[in-house]
mmCIF file of C-alpha atoms and ligand atoms in Angstrom:
data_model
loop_
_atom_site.group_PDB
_atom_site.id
_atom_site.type_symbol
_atom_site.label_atom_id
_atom_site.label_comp_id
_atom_site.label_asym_id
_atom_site.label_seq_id
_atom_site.Cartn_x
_atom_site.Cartn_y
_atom_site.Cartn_z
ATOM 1 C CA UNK A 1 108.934 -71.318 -1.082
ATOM 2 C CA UNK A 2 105.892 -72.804 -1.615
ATOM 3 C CA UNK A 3 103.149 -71.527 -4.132
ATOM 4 C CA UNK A 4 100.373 -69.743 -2.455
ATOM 5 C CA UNK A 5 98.021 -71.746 -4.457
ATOM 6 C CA UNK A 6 97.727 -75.216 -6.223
ATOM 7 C CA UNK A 7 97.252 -74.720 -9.872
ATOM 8 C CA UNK A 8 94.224 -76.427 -9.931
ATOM 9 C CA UNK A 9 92.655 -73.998 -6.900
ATOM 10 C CA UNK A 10 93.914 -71.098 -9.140
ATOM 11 C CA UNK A 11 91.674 -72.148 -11.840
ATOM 12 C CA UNK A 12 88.737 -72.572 -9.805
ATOM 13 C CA UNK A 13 88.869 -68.989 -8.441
ATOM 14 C CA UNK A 14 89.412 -67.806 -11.706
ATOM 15 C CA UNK A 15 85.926 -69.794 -12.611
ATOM 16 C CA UNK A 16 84.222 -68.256 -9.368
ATOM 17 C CA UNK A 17 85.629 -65.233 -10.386
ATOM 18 C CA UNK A 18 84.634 -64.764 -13.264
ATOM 19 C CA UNK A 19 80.995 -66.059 -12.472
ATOM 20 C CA UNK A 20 80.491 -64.273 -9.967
ATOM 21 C CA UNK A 21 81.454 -60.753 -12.173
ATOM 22 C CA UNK A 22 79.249 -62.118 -14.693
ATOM 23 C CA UNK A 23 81.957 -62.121 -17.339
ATOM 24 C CA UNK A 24 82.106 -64.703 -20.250
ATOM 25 C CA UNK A 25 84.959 -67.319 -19.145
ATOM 26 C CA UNK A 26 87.084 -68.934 -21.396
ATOM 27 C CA UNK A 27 85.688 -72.134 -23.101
ATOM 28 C CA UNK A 28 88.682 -75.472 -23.228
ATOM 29 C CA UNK A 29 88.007 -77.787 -26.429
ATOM 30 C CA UNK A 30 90.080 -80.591 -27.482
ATOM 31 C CA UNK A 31 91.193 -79.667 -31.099
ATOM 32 C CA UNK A 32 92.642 -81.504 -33.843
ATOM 33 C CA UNK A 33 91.770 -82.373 -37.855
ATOM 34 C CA UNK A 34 92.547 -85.609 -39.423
ATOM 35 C CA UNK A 35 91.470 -88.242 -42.071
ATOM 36 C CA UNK A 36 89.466 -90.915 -40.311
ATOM 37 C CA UNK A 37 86.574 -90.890 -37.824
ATOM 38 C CA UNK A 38 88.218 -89.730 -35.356
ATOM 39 C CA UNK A 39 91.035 -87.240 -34.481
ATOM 40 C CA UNK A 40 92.938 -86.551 -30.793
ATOM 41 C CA UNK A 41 94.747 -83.142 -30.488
ATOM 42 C CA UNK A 42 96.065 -80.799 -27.444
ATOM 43 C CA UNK A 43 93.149 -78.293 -25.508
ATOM 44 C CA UNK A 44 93.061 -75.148 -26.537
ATOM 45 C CA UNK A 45 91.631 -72.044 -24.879
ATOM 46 C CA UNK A 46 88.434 -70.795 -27.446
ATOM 47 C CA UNK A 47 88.862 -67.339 -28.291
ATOM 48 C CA UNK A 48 86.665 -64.422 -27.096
ATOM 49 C CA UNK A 49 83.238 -65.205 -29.014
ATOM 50 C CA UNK A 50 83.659 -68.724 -29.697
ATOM 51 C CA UNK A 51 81.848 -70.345 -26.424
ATOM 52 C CA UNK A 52 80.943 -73.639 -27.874
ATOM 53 C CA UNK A 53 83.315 -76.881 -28.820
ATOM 54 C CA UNK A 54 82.271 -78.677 -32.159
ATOM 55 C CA UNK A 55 83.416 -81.924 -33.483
ATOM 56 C CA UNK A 56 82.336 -82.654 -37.424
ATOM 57 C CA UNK A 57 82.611 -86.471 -38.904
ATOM 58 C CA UNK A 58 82.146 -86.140 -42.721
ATOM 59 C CA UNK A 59 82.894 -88.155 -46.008
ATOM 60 C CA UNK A 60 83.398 -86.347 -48.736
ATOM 61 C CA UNK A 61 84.045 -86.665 -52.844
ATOM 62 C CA UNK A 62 85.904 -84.445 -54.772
ATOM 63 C CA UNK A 63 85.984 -85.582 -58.530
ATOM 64 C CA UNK A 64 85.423 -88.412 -57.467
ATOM 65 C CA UNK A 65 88.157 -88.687 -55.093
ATOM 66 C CA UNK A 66 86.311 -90.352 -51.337
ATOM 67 C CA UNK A 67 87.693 -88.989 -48.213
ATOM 68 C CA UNK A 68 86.385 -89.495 -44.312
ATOM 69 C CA UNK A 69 87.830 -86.663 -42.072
ATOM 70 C CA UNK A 70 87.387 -85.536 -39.048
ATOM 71 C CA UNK A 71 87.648 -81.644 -37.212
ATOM 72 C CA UNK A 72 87.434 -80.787 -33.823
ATOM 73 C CA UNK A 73 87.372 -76.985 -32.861
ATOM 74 C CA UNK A 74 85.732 -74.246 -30.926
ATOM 75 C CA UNK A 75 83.287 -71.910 -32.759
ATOM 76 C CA UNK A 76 80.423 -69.680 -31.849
ATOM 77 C CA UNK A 77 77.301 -71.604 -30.328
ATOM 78 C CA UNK A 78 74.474 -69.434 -32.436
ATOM 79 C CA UNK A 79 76.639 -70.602 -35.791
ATOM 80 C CA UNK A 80 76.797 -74.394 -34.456
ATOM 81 C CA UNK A 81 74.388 -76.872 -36.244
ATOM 82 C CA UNK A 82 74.232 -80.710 -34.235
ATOM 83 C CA UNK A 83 73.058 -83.186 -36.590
ATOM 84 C CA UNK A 84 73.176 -84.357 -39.925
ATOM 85 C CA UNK A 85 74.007 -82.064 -43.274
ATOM 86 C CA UNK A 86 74.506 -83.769 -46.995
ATOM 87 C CA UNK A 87 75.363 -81.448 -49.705
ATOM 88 C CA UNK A 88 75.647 -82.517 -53.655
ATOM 89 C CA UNK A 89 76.900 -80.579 -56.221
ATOM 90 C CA UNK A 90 77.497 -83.573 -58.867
ATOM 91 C CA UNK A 91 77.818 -87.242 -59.008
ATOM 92 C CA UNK A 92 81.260 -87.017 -57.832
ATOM 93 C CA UNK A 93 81.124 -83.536 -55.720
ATOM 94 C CA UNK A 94 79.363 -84.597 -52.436
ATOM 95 C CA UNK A 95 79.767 -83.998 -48.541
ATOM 96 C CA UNK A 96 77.546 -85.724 -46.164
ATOM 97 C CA UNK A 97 78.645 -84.934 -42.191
ATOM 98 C CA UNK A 98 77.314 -85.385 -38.246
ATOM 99 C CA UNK A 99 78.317 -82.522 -36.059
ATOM 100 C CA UNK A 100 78.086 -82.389 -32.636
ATOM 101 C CA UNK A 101 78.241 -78.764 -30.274
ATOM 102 C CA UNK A 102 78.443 -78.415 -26.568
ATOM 103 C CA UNK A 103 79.710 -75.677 -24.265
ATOM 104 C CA UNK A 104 81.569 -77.528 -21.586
ATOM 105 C CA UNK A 105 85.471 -77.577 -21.284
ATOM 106 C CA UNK A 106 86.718 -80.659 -23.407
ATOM 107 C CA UNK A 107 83.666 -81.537 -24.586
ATOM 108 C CA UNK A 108 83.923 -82.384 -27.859
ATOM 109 C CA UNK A 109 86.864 -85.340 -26.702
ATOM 110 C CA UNK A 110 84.545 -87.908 -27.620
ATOM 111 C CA UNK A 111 83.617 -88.212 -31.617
ATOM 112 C CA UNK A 112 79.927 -88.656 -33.535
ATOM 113 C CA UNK A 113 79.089 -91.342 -35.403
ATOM 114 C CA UNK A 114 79.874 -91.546 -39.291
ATOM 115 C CA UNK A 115 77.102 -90.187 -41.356
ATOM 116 C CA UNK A 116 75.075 -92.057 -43.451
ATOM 117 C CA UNK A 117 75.589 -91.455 -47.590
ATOM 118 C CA UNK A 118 72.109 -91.800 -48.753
ATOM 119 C CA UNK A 119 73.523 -92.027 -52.634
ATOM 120 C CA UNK A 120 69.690 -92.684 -54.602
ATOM 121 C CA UNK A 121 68.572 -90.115 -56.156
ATOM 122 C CA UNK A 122 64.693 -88.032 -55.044
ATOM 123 C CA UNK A 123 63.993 -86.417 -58.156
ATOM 124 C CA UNK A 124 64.770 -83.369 -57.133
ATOM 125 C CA UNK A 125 67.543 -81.335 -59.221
ATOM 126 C CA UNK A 126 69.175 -77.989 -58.559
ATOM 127 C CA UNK A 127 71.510 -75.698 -60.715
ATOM 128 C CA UNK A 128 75.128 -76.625 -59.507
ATOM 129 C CA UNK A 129 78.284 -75.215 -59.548
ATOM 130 C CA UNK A 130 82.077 -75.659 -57.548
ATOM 131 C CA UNK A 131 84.610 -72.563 -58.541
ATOM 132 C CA UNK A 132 87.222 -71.836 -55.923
ATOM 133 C CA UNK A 133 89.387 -67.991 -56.167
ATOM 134 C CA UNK A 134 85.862 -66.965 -57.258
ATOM 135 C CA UNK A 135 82.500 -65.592 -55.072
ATOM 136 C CA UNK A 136 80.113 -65.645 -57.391
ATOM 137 C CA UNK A 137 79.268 -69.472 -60.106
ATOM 138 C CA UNK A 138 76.457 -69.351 -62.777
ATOM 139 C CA UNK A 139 75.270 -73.156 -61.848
ATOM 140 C CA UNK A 140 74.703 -73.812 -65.630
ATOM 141 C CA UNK A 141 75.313 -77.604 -64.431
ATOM 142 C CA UNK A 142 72.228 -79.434 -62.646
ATOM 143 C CA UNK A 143 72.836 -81.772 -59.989
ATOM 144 C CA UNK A 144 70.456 -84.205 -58.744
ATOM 145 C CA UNK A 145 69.512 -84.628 -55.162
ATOM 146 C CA UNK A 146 69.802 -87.213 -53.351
ATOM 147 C CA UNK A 147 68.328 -88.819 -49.897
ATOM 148 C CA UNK A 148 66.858 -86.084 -47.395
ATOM 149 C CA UNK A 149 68.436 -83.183 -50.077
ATOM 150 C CA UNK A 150 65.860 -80.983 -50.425
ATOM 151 C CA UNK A 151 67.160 -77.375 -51.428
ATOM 152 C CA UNK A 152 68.931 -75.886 -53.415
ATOM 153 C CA UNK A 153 71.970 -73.397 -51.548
ATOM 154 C CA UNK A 154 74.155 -70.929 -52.910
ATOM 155 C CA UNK A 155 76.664 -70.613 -50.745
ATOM 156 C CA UNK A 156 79.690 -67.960 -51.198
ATOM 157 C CA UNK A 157 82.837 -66.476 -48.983
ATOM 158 C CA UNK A 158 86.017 -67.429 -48.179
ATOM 159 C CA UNK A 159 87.520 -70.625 -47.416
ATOM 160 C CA UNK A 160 90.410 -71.406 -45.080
ATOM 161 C CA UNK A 161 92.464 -75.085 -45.900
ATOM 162 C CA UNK A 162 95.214 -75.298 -43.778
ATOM 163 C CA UNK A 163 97.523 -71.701 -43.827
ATOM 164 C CA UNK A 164 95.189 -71.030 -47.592
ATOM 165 C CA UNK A 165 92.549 -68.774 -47.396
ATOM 166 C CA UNK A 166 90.431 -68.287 -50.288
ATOM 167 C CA UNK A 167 87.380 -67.080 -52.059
ATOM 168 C CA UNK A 168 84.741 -69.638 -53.113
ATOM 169 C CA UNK A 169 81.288 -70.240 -54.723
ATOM 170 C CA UNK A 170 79.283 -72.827 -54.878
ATOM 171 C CA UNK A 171 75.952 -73.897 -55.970
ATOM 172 C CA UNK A 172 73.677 -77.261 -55.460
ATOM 173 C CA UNK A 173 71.623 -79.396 -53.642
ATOM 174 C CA UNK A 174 71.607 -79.786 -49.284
ATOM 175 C CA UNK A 175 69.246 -81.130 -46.850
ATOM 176 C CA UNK A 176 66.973 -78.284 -44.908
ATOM 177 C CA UNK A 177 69.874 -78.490 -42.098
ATOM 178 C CA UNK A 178 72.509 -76.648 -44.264
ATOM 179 C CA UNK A 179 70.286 -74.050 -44.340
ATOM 180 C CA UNK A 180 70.512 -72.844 -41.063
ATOM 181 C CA UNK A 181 73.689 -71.483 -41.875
ATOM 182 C CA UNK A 182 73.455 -67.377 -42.218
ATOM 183 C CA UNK A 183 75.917 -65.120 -44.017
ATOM 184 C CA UNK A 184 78.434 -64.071 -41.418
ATOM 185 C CA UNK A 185 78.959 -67.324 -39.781
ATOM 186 C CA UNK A 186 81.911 -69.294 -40.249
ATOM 187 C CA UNK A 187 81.631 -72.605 -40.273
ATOM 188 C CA UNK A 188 83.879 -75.821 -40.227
ATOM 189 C CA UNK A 189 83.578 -78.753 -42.151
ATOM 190 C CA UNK A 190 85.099 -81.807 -41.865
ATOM 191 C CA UNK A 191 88.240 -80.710 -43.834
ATOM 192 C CA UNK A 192 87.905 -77.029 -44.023
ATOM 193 C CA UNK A 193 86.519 -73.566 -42.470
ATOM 194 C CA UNK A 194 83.925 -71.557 -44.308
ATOM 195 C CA UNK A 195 83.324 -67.878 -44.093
ATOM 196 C CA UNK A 196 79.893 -67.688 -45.352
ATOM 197 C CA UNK A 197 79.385 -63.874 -46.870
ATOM 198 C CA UNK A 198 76.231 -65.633 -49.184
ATOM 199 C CA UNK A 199 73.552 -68.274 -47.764
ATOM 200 C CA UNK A 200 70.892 -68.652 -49.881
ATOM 201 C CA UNK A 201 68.713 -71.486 -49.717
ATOM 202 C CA UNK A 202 65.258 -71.889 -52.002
ATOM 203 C CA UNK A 203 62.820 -74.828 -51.740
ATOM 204 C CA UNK A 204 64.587 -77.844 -55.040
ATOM 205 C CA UNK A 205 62.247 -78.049 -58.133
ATOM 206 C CA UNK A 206 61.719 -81.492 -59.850
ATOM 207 C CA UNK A 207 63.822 -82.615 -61.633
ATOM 208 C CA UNK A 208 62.257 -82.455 -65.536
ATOM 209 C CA UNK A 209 63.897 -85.613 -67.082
ATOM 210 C CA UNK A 210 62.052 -86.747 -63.993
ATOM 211 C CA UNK A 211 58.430 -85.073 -64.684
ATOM 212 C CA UNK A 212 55.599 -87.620 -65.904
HETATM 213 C C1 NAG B 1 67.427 -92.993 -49.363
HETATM 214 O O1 NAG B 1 66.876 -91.917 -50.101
HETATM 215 C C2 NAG B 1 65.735 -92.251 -50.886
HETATM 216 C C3 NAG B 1 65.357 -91.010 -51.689
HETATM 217 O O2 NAG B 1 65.019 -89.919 -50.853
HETATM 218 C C4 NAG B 1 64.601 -92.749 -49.960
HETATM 219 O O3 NAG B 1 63.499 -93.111 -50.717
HETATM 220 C C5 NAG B 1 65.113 -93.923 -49.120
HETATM 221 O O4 NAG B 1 64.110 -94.295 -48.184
HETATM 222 C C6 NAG B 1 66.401 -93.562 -48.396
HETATM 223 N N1 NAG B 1 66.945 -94.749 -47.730
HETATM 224 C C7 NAG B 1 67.306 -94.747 -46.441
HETATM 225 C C8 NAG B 1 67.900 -96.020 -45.934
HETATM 226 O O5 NAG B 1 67.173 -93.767 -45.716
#
């Protein structure tokens, strides 16, 4: 017996199809997470809602601990910053990262290019903090910004690392591009997923050790 139609014909009716009832077809991305900058996993079909593929470079430190990583995924288009976000919450708590969207099937194959770590300081400061289990951190530390960082962002939810989901909260300075992340989004990073439930994002004073 011979199949009625080639797999690859079946798919293409199932596009037509779908186009021509107006419904929302299935989005393919390549995904994968991985130290490095790069990472090369097996398609996936997005689920419903998540109509763009993303691929994040970032280098990170953790107590002082440097990392380059890299996650590919799908995710929902209005939630999906391209471009370039640094974060500092202390001289050893930083994430800089490029992130690239796009919304066709397998689109996010090919990587971005490293970010670049801007270390020297603006004069800038904001009130930082890093407490995981937590939602809520006083930011009775002060970190001080650094290249483009120009607010200061409270950001609170959960955090997924692998099969670990937890709260977190933390507090410090970002460039005006980590901003355009709302409460309700979720958003990957280059290691991890965030479930924003807090954004907040003011305008960094001086820094007063700084002030002439
Ligand atoms: C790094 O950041 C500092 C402070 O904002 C700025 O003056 C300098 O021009 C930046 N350097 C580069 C290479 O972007």
């Amino acid at each position: 017996m011979r199949p009625c139609m080639s797999p690859g014909s079946f798919l293409l009716a199932l596009t037509l199809l779908c186009i021509l009832l107006g419904l929302g077809c299935p989005l393919s991305c390549e995904v994968c997470k991985g130290s490095g900058p790069t990472c090369s996993g097996k398609m996936k079909t997005c689920e419903a809602g998540k109509d763009a593929c993303v691929v994040v470079v970032g280098e990170s430190s953790t107590k002082g601990h440097h990392a380059v990583n890299t996650h590919k995924a799908c995710m929902k288009f209005s939630d999906c910053y391209s471009g370039f976000v640094s974060t500092t919450m202390g001289p050893k708590d930083y994430m800089v990262s490029n992130t690239r969207c796009c919304q066709s099937d397998g689109c996010n194959h090919d990587s971005v290019p490293p970010p670049q770590n801007n270390r020297t300081e603006n004069g800038l400061q904001c009130p930082a903090c890093i407490v995981p289990f937590q939602e809520t951190c006083q930011g009775t530390q002060a970190a001080h910004c650094v290249g483009q960082e120009t607010r200061c962002i409270y950001f609170a939810g959960n955090v997924q690392a692998g099969i670990i989901n937890t709260k977190f909260a933390t507090r410090g300075c970002a460039t005006e591009s980590a901003c355009l992340a709302q409460a309700g989004a979720q958003v990957p990073s280059a290691s991890y997923l965030y479930f924003l439930r807090r954004a907040d994002c003011l305008p960094a004073p001086q820094s007063p050790d700084r002030a002439e």
